[in-house]
XYZ file of C-alpha atoms in Angstrom:
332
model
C -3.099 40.377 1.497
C -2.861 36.646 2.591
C -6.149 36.504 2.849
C -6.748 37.561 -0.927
C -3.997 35.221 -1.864
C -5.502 32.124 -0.029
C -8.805 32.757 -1.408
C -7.582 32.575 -4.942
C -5.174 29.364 -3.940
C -7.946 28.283 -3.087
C -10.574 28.673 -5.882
C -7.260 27.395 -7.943
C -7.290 23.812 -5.916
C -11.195 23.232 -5.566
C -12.703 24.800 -8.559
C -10.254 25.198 -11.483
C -7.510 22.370 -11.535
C -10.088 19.149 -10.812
C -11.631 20.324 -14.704
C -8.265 19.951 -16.368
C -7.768 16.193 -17.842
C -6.834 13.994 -14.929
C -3.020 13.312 -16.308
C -2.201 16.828 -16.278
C -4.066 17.879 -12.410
C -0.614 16.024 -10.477
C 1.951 18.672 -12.281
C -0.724 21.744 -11.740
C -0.911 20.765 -7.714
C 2.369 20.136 -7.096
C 3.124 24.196 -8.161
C 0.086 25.703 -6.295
C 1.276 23.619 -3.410
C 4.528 25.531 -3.421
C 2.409 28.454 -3.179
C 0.376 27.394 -0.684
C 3.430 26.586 1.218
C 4.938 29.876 0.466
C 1.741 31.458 2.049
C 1.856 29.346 5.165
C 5.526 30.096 5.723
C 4.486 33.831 5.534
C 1.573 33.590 8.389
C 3.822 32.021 10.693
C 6.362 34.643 10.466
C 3.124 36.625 11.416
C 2.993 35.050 15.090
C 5.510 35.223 17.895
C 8.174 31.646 17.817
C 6.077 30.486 21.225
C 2.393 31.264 20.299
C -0.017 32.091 22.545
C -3.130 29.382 23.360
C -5.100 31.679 21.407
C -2.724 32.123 18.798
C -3.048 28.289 18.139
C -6.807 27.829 18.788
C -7.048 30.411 16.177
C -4.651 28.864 13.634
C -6.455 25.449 14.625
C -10.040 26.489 14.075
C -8.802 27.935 10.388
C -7.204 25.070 9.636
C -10.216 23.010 10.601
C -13.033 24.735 8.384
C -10.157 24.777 5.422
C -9.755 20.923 5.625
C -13.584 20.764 6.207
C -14.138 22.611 2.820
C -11.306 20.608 0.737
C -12.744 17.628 1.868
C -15.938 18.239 0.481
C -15.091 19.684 -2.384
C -12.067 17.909 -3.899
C -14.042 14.794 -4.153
C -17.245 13.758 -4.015
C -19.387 11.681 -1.766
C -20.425 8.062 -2.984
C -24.161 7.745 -2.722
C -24.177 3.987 -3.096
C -22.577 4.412 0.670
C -25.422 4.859 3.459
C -23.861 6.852 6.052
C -25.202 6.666 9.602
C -24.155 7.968 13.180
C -23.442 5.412 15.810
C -25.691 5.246 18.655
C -24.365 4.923 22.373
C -20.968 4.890 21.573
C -18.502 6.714 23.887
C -16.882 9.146 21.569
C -18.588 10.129 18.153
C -18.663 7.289 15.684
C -20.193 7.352 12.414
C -20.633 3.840 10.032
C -20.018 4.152 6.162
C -22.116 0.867 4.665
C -21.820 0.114 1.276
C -24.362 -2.151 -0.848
C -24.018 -5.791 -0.336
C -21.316 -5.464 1.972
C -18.198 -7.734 2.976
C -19.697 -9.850 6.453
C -16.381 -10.677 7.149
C -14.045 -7.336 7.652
C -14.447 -4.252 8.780
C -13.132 -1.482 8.699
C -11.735 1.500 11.416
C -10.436 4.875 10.171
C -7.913 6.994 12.028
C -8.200 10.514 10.472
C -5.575 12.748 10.175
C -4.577 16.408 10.369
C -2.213 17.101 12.817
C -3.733 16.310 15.895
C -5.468 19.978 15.980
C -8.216 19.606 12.533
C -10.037 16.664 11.391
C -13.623 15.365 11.218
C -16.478 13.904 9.464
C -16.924 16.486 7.589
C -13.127 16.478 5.964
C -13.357 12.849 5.735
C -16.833 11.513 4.644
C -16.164 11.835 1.259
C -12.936 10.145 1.011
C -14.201 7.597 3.351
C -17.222 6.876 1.568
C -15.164 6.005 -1.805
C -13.228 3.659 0.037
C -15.955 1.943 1.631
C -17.777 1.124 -1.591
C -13.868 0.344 -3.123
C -13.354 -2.253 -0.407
C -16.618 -3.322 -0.022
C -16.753 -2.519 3.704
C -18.810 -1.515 6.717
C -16.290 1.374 7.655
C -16.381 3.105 11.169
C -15.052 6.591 11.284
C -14.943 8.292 15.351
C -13.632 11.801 15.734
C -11.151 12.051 18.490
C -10.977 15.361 20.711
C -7.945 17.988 18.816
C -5.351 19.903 20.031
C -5.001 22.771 21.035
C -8.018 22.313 23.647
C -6.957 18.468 24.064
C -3.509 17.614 24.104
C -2.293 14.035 24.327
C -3.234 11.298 25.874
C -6.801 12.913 25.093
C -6.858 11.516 21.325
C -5.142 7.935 22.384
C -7.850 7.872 25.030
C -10.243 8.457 23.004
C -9.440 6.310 19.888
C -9.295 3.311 22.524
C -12.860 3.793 23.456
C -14.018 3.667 20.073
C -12.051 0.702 19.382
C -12.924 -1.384 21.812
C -16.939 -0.067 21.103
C -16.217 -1.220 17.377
C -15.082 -4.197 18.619
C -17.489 -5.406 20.494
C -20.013 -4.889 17.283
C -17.928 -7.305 15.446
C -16.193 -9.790 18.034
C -15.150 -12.437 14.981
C -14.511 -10.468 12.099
C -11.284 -9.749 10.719
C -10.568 -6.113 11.544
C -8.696 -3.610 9.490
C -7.526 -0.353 10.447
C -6.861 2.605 8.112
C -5.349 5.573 9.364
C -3.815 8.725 7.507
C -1.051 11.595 8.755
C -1.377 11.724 12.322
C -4.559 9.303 12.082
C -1.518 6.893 11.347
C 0.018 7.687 14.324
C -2.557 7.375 16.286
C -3.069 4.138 14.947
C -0.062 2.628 14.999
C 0.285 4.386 18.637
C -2.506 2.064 19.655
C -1.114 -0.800 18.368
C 2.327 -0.449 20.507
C 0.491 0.711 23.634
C 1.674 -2.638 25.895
C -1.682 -1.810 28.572
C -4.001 -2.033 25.250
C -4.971 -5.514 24.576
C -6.974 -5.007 20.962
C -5.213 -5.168 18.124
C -6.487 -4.957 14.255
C -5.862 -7.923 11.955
C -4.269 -5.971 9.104
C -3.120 -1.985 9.176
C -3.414 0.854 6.558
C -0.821 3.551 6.550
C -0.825 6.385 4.491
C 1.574 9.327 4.926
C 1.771 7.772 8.623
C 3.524 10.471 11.272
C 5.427 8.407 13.549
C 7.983 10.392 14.762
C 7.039 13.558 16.228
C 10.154 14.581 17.822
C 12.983 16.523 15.952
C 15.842 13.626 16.220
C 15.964 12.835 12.240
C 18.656 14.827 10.642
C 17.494 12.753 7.360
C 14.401 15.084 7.179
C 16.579 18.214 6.734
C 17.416 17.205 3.407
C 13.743 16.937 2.578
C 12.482 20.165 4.226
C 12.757 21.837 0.485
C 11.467 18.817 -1.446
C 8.071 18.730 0.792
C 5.912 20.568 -1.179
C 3.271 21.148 1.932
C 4.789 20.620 5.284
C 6.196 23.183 7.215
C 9.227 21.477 8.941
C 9.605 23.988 11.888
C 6.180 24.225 12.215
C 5.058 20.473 12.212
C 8.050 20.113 15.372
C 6.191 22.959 16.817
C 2.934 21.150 16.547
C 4.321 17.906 17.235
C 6.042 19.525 20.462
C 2.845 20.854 21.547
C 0.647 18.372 20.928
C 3.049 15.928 23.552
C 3.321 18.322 26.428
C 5.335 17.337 29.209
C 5.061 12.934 27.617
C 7.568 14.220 25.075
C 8.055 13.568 21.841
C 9.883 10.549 21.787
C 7.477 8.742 23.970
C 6.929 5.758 22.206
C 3.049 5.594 21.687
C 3.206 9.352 20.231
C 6.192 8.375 18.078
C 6.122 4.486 17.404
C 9.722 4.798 16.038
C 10.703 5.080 19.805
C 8.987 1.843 20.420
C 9.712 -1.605 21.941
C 7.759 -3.651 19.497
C 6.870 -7.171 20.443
C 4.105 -8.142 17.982
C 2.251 -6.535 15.085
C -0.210 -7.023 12.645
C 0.879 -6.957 8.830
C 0.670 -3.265 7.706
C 0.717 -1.256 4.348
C 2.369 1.838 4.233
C 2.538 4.257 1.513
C 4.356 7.588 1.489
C 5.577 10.024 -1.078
C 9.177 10.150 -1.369
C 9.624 13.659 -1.216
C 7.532 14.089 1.742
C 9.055 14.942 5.621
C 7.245 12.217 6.413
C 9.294 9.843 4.226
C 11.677 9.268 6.937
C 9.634 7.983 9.456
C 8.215 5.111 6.970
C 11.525 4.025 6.192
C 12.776 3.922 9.707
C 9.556 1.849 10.791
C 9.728 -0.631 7.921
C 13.514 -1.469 8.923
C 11.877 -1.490 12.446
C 9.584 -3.892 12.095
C 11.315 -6.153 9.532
C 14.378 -6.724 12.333
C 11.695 -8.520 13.943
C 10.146 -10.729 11.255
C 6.695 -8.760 10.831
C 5.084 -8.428 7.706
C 5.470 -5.182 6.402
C 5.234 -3.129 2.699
C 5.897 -0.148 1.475
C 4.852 0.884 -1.539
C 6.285 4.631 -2.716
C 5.010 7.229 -5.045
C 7.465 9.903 -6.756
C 5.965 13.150 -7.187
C 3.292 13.529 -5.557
C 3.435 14.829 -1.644
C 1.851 14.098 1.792
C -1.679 12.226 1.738
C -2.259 12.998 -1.989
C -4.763 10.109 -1.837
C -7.461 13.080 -0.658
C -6.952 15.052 -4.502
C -8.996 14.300 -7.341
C -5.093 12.620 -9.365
C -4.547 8.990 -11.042
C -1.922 8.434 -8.096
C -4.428 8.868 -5.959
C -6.740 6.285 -7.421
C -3.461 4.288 -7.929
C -2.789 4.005 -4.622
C -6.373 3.403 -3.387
C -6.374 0.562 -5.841
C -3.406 -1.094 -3.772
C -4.731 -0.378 -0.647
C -7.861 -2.621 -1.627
C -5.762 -5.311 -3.156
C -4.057 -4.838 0.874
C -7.063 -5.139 2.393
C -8.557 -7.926 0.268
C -5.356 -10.467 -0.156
C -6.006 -14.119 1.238
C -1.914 -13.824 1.934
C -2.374 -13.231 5.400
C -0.443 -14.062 8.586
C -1.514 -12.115 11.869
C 0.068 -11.739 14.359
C -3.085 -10.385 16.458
């Protein structure tokens, strides 16, 4: 029975909804979301409250070919962007070049999904419409997931690439993007006091940074959240730390002793669990004098920059003006 339901969720989401006018698609998502939502709640029940390894690699490998097929189908590659695979780098590493590209900036993406799904294939799309957006030579590595590779495997990883990138582009102006747990991971890198690379300007969207259960304010929001699980994302969170924790500071920046930091964007939905954590780290970082906005959206929910909506180009839009302002005051 799930089964039948997600496949017609499904066909709903990729197929049907994206042909409706563009100002009516945001209403018509935010219900089959609900759905959606009702559905996962119901295959959770399905497992046991401490899942097996198998029980998760399953759920993880699902999860992975679902986001793989949204990505792909929700929106649709620009072919103005050439897309290439990065030779001798130390973790995979792909580079998203648009036409007559910015020789100033570039551009690192953290992707998201939870720490267990996430790759080129969920992202390229997306990735590619920013690149040709911002005008920039975007880099794009995929990071090992959880359940097989549970942290400090991604933050490991993600500081290989980095410092790879890097060394590509030793006097450009560096901006990092990074969505969901991509944000994390991101901002994770950022606080780490043994990594020495910082970018010049940082992207959040929907950033996760706070993966341990200590907000009460997200109770309130549990019912609002029209796609997160909240037992389920501590669960994840909780596994995904291991025996680190999941108030050590570089999994949950919250938690962190901040000393420096580059300006950042964030945007976040305010109905989203996720809300929380945005609102705690601007207050965060402002106490210390960094430069930090946030810019919210109302009725939308968690990374709804991936769906074919206006918000979505909205918010794009302001992530370019972010990314492109001469207003500018590092503190790399």
């Amino acid at each position: 029975m799930l089964k039948l339901i997600a496949a017609i969720l499904e066909k709903f989401t990729l197929d049907i909804i994206p042909k409706f006018p563009i100002n009516f698609r945001t209403s018509l998502y935010v219900n089959l979301l609900k759905l959606r939502k009702v559905r996962d709640s119901l295959r959770i029940r399905q497992t046991q409250k401490n899942p097996t390894f198998n029980q998760r690699l399953e759920y993880a490998i699902d999860s992975r070919y679902n986001l793989n097929k949204s990505g792909q189908k929700l929106l649709k590659y620009c072919e103005e962007v050439k897309l290439t695979e990065v030779e001798d780098a130390p973790v995979r590493t792909y580079m998203f070049t648009p036409e007559n590209c910015d020789e100033d900036k570039y551009a690192i993406y953290f992707h998201g999904g939870g720490y267990f799904a996430g790759s080129i294939d969920s992202h390229k799309n997306f990735v590619s419409q920013l690149s040709r957006k911002s005008n920039l030579i975007i880099y794009f590595f995929e990071y090992r997931l959880s359940p097989e590779n549970n942290f400090p495997a991604a933050h490991d990883d993600a500081k290989k690439a980095v410092d790879f990138i890097r060394n590509l582009h030793p006097n450009e102006i560096s901006i990092w993007i990074g969505e969901s747990a991509g944000g994390g991971l991101a901002t994770g890198l950022v606080v780490d006091s043994l990594f020495d690379t910082n970018p010049d300007k940082l992207v959040l969207m929907s950033p996760w940074l706070d993966l341990s259960d200590k907000s009460q304010d997200r109770k309130f929001l549990k019912n609002r959240d029209v796609t997160i699980l909240i037992d389920g994302m501590f669960d994840v969170g909780k596994h995904y730390a291991g025996n680190y924790g999941t108030d050590h500071p570089i999994l949950s920046p919250i938690f962190a002793n901040i000393e420096s930091f580059p300006d950042v964007l964030i945007q976040v939905c305010t109905d989203e669990l996720l809300y929380i954590d945005s609102i705690e780290f601007e207050k965060k970082l402002k106490d210390k004098g960094f430069n930090v906005q946030v810019q919210k959206w109302s009725g939308v929910w968690h990374a709804w920059h991936f769906f074919p909506i206006k918000e979505a180009q909205e918010a794009i839009d302001k992530i370019i003006e972010f990314i492109k302002s001469k207003e500018f005051h590092s503190s790399k």
